[in-house]
Each structure stands twice: as structure tokens, then as C-alpha cells.
JSON list of C-alpha atoms in Angstrom, two decimals:
[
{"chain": "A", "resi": 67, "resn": "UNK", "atom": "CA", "xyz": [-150.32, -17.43, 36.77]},
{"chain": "A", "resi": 68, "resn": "UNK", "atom": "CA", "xyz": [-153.05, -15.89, 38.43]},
{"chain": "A", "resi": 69, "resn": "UNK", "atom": "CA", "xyz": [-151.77, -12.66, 39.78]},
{"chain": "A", "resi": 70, "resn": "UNK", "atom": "CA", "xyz": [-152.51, -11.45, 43.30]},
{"chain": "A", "resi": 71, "resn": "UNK", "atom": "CA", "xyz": [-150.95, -8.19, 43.16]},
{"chain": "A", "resi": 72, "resn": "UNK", "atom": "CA", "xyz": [-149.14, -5.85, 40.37]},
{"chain": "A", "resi": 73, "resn": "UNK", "atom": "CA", "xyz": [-147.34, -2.54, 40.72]},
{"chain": "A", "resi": 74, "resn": "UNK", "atom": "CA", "xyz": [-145.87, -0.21, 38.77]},
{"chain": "A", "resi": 75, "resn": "UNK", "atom": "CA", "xyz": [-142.36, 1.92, 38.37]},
{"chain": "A", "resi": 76, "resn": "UNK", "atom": "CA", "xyz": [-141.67, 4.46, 36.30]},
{"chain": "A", "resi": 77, "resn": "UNK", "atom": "CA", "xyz": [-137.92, 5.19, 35.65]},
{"chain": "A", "resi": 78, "resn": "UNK", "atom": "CA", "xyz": [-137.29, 9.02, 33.66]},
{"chain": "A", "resi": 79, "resn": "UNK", "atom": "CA", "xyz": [-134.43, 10.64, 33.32]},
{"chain": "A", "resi": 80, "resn": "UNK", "atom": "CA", "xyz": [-131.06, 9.20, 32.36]},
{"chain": "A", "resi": 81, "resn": "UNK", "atom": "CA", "xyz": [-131.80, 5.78, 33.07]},
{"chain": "A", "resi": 82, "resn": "UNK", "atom": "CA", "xyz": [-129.51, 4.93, 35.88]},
{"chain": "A", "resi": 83, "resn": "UNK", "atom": "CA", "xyz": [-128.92, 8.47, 36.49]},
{"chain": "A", "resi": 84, "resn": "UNK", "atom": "CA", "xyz": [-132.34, 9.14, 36.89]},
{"chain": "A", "resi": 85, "resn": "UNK", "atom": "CA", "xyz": [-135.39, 9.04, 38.83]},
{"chain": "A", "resi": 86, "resn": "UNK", "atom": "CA", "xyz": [-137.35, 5.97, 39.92]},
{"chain": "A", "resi": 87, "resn": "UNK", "atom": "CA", "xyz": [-140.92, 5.99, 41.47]},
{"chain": "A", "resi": 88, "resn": "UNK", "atom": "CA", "xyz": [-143.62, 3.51, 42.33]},
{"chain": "A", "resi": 89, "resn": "UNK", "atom": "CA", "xyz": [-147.06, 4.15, 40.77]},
{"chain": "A", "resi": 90, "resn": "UNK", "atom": "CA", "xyz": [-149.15, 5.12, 44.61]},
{"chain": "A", "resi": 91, "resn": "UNK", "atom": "CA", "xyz": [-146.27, 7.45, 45.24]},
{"chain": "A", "resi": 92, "resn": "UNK", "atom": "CA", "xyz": [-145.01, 5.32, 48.05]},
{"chain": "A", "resi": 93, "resn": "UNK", "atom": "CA", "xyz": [-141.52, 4.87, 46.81]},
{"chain": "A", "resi": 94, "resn": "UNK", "atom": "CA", "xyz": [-139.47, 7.71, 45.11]},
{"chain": "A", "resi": 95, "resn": "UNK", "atom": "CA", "xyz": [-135.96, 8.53, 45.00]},
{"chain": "A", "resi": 96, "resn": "UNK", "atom": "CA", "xyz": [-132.66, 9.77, 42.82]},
{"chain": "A", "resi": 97, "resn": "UNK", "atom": "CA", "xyz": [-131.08, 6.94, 41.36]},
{"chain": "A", "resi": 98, "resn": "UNK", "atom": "CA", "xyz": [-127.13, 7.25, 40.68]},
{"chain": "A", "resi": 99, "resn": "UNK", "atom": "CA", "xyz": [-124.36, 5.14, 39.01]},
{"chain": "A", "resi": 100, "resn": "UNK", "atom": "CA", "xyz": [-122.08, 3.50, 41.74]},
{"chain": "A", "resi": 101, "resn": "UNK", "atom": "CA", "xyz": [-118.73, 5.07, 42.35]},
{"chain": "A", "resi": 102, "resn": "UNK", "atom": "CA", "xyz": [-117.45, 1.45, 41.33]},
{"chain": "A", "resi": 103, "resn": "UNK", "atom": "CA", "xyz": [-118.53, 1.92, 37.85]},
{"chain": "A", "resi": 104, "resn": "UNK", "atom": "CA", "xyz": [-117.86, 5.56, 37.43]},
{"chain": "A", "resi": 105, "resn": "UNK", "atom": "CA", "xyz": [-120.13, 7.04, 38.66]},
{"chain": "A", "resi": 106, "resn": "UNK", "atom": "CA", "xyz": [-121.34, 9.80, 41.51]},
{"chain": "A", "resi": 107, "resn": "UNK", "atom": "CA", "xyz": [-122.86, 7.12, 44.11]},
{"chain": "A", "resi": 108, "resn": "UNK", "atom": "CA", "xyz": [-125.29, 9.91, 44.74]},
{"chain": "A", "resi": 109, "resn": "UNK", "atom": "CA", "xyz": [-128.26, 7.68, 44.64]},
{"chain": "A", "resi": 110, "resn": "UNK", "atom": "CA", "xyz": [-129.70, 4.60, 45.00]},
{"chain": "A", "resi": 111, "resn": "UNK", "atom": "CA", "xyz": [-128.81, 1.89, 41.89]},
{"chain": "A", "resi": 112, "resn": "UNK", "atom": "CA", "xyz": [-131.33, -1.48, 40.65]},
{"chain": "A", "resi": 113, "resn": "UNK", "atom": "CA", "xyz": [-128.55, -3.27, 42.12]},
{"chain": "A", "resi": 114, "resn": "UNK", "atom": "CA", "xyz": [-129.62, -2.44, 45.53]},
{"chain": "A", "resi": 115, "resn": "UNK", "atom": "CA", "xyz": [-133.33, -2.41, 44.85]},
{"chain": "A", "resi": 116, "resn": "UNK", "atom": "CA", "xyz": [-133.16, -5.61, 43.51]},
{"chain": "A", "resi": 117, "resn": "UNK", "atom": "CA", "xyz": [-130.70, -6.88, 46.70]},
{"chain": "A", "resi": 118, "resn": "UNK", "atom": "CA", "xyz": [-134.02, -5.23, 48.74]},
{"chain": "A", "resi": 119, "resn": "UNK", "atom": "CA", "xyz": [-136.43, -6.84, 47.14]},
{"chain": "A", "resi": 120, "resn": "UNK", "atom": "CA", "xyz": [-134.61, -11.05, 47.00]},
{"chain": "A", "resi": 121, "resn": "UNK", "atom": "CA", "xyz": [-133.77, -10.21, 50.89]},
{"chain": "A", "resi": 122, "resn": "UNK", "atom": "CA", "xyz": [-137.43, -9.60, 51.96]},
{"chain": "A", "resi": 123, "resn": "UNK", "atom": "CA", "xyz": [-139.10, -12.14, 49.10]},
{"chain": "A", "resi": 124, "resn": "UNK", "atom": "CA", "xyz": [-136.75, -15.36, 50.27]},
{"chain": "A", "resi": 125, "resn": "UNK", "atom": "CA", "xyz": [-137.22, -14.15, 53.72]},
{"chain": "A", "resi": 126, "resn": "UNK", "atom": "CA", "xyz": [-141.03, -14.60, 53.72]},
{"chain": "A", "resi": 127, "resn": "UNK", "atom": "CA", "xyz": [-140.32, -18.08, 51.48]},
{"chain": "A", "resi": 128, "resn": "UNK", "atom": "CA", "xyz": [-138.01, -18.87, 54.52]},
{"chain": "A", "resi": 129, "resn": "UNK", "atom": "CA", "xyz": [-140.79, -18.14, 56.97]},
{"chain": "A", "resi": 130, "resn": "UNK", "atom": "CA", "xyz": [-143.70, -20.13, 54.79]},
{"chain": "A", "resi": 131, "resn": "UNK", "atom": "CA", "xyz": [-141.54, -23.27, 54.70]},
{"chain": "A", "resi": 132, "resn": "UNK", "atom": "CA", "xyz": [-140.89, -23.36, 58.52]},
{"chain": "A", "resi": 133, "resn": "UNK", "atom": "CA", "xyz": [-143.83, -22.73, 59.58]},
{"chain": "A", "resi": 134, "resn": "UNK", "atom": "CA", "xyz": [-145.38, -25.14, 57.30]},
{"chain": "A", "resi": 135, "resn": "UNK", "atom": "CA", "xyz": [-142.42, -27.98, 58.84]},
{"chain": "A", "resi": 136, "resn": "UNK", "atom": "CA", "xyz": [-143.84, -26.59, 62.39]},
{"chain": "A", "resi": 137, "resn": "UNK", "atom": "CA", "xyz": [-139.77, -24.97, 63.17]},
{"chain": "A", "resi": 138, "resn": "UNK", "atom": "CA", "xyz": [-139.80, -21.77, 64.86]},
{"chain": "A", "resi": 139, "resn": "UNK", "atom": "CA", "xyz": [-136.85, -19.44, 62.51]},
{"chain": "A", "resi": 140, "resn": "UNK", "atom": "CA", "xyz": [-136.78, -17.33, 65.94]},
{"chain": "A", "resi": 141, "resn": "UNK", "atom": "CA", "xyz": [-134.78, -13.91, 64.98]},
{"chain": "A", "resi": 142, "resn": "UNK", "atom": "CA", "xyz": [-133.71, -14.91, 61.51]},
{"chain": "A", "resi": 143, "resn": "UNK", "atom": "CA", "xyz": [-132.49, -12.71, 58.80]},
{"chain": "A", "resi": 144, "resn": "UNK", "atom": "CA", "xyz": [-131.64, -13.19, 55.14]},
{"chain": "A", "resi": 145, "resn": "UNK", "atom": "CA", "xyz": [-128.60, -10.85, 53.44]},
{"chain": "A", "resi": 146, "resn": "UNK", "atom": "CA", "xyz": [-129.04, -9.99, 49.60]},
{"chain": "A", "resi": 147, "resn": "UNK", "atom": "CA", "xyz": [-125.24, -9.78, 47.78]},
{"chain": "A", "resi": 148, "resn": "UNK", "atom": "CA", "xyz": [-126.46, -8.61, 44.65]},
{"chain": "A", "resi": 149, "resn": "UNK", "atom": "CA", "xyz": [-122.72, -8.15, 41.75]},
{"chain": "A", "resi": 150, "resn": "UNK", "atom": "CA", "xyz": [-123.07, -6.71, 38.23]},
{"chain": "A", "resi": 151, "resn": "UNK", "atom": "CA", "xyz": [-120.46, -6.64, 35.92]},
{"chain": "A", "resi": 152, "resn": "UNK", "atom": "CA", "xyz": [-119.21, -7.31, 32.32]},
{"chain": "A", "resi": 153, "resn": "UNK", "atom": "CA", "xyz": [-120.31, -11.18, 31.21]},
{"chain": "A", "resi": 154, "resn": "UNK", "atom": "CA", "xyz": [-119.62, -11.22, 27.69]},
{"chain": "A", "resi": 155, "resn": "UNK", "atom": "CA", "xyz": [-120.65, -8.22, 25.18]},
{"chain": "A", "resi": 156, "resn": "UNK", "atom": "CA", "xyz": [-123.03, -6.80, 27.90]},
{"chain": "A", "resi": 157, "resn": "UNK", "atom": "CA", "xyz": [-123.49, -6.87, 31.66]},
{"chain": "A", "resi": 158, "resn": "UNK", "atom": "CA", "xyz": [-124.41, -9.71, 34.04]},
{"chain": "A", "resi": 159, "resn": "UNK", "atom": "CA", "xyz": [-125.99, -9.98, 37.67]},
{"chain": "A", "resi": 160, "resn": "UNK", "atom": "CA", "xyz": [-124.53, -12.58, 40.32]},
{"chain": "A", "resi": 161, "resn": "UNK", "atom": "CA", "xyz": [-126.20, -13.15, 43.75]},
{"chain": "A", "resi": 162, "resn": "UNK", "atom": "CA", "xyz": [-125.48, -14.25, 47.23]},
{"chain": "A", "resi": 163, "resn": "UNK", "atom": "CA", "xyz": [-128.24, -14.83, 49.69]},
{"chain": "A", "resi": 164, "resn": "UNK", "atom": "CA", "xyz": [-127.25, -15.48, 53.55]},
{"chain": "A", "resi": 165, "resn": "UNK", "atom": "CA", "xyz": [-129.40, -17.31, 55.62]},
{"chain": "A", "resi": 166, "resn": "UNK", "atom": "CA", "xyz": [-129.00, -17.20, 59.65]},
{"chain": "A", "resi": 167, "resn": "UNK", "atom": "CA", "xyz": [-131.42, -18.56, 61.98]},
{"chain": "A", "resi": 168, "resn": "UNK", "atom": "CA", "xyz": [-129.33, -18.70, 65.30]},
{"chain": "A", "resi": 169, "resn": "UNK", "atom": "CA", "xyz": [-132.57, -20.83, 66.50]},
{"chain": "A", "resi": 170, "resn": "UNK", "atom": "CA", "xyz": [-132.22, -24.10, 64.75]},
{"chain": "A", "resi": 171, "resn": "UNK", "atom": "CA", "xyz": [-129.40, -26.53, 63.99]},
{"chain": "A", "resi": 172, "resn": "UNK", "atom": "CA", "xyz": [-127.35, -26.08, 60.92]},
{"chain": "A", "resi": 173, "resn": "UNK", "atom": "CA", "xyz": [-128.79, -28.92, 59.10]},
{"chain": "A", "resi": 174, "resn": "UNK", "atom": "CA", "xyz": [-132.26, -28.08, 59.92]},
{"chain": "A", "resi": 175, "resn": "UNK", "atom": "CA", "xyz": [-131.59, -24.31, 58.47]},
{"chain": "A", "resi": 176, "resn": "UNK", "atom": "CA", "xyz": [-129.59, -25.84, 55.35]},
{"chain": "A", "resi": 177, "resn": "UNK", "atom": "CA", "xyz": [-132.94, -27.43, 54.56]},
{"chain": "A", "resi": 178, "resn": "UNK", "atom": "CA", "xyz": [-135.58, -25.20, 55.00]},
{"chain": "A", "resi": 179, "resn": "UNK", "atom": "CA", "xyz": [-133.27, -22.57, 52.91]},
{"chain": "A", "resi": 180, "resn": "UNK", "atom": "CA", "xyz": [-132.66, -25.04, 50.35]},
{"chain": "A", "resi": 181, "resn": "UNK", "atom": "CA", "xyz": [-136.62, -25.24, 50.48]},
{"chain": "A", "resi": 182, "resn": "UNK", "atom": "CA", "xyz": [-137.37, -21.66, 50.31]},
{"chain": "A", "resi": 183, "resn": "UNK", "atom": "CA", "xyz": [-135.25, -21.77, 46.84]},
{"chain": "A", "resi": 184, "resn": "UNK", "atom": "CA", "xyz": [-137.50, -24.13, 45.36]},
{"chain": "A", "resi": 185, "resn": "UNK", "atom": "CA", "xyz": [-140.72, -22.10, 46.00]},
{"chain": "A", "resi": 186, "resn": "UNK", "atom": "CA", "xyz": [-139.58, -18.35, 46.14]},
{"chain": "A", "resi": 187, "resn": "UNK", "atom": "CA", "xyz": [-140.70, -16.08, 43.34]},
{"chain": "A", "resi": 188, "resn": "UNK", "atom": "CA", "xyz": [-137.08, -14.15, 42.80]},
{"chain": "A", "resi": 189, "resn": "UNK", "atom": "CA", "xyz": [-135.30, -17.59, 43.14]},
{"chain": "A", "resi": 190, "resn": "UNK", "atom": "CA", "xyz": [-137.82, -18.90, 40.49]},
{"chain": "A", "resi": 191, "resn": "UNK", "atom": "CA", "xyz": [-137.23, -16.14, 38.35]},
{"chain": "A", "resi": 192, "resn": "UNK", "atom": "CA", "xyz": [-133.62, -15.75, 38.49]},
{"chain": "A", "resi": 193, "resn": "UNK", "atom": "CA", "xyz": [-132.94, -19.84, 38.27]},
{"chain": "A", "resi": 194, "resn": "UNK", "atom": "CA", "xyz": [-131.04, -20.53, 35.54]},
{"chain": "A", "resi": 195, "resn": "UNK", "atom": "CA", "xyz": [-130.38, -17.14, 34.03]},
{"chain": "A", "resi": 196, "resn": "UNK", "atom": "CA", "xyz": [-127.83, -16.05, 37.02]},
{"chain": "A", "resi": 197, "resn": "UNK", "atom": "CA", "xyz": [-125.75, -17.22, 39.46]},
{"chain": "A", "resi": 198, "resn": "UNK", "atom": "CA", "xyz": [-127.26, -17.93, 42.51]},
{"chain": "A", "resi": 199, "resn": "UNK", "atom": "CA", "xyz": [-125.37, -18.94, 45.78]},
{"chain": "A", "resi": 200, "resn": "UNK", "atom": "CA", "xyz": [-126.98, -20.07, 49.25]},
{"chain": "A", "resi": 201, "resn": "UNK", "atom": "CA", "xyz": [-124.85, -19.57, 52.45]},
{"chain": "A", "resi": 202, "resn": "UNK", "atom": "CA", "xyz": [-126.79, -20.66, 55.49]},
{"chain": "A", "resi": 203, "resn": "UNK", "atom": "CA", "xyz": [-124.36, -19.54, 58.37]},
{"chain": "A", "resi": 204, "resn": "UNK", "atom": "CA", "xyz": [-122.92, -21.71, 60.85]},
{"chain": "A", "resi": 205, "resn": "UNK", "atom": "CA", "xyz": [-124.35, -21.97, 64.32]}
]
């Protein structure tokens, strides 16, 4: 890979009770267990970062693959459903990924979505180590 950009976070503290922040100082904030597992739900968790960050990344993918099969997504949006919870000895991560684009037909959606799995970065990370599961919504 030849990389086109790289940041930095720093996580101190106790780890998911702690305090996260991005190397420029653009992105800083408290970071708190979720009431779900116990804890104070005071903060921000990864879980939610990481929710943030598949949402926008398949979005764009979403966006490169239309445009590049000349279909306009109009006001589309992608939804991030990121689970954690015990797989074995440890911990494991499940994801959900809703695609609507009220602008084109079902089956037209279904395949650019399908398409913007194959090429985007958190789908080609997360491919075969989690489960992954596409809903493009109904017109």
C-alpha cells in the first residue's frame, strides 16, 4: 500500500475509561464503558467511533461507485450498527450497515452497495474477521 494519509490517537487513562485524542488536537473527548456492560455511559466508547468511522468510509465507497456507474445516490445515507460482546474466551465485534438511497430502484441500490463492499477500506479490513451484514432499504 502506498499510503495517502496517516493519523494518530492516543488513548491514556483506563483504557475504555479513559481519554482518547487525535494527534492535531482536532478530536478529544472522555471515553466511558456503556451502561450495557456496566458501566457509567458517561462517554463516548470505540464502539461508536468505529460505527462513525464504517458510516462515513462506505458512504464515500457508495458515492465513488455511483458516480463511476453515472447514478445520481440523490440524499442517501448509510447507518453504522456496530455490537460487541462475548465470542468465545474474549470479546467480538458484529456490524450492520444500512444503505438508503430513496433516488434509485431497489435493485439498482442493492448493487452499487454490494459494490461499495468490494472496494471500501473498513469493509476490506473487517472481511472475514467479523460479521458483516448489508441492508439496502426498500423503496
Amino acid at each position: 500500500m502506498n499510503p495517502l494519509y496517516t493519523t494518530e490517537a492516543l488513548a491514556t487513562g483506563a483504557g475504555r475509561n479513559g481519554t482518547v485524542q487525535v494527534a492535531d488536537g482536532n478530536l478529544s473527548f472522555d471515553l466511558a464503558v456503556p451502561k450495557e456492560m456496566g458501566g457509567s455511559g458517561n462517554g463516548n466508547n470505540p464502539e461508536q467511533l468505529f460505527a462513525a468511522g464504517y458510516a462515513a468510509c462506505f458512504h464515500s465507497a457508495l458515492q465513488l461507485v455511483a458516480r463511476a456507474a453515472k447514478q445520481d445516490l440523490g440524499d442517501s445515507s448509510v447507518g453504522a450498527r456496530v455490537s460487541i460482546g462475548k465470542e468465545g474466551e474474549g470479546f467480538g465485534l458484529a456490524v450492520e450497515l444500512e444503505v438508503i438511497v430513496p433516488a434509485l430502484p431497489h435493485e439498482v441500490s442493492q448493487q452499487l452497495a454490494e459494490k461499495a463492499h468490494e472496494v471500501c477500506p473498513y469493509s476490506n479490513a473487517t472481511r472475514g474477521n467479523i460479521e458483516v451484514t448489508l441492508v439496502v432499504a426498500e423503496d
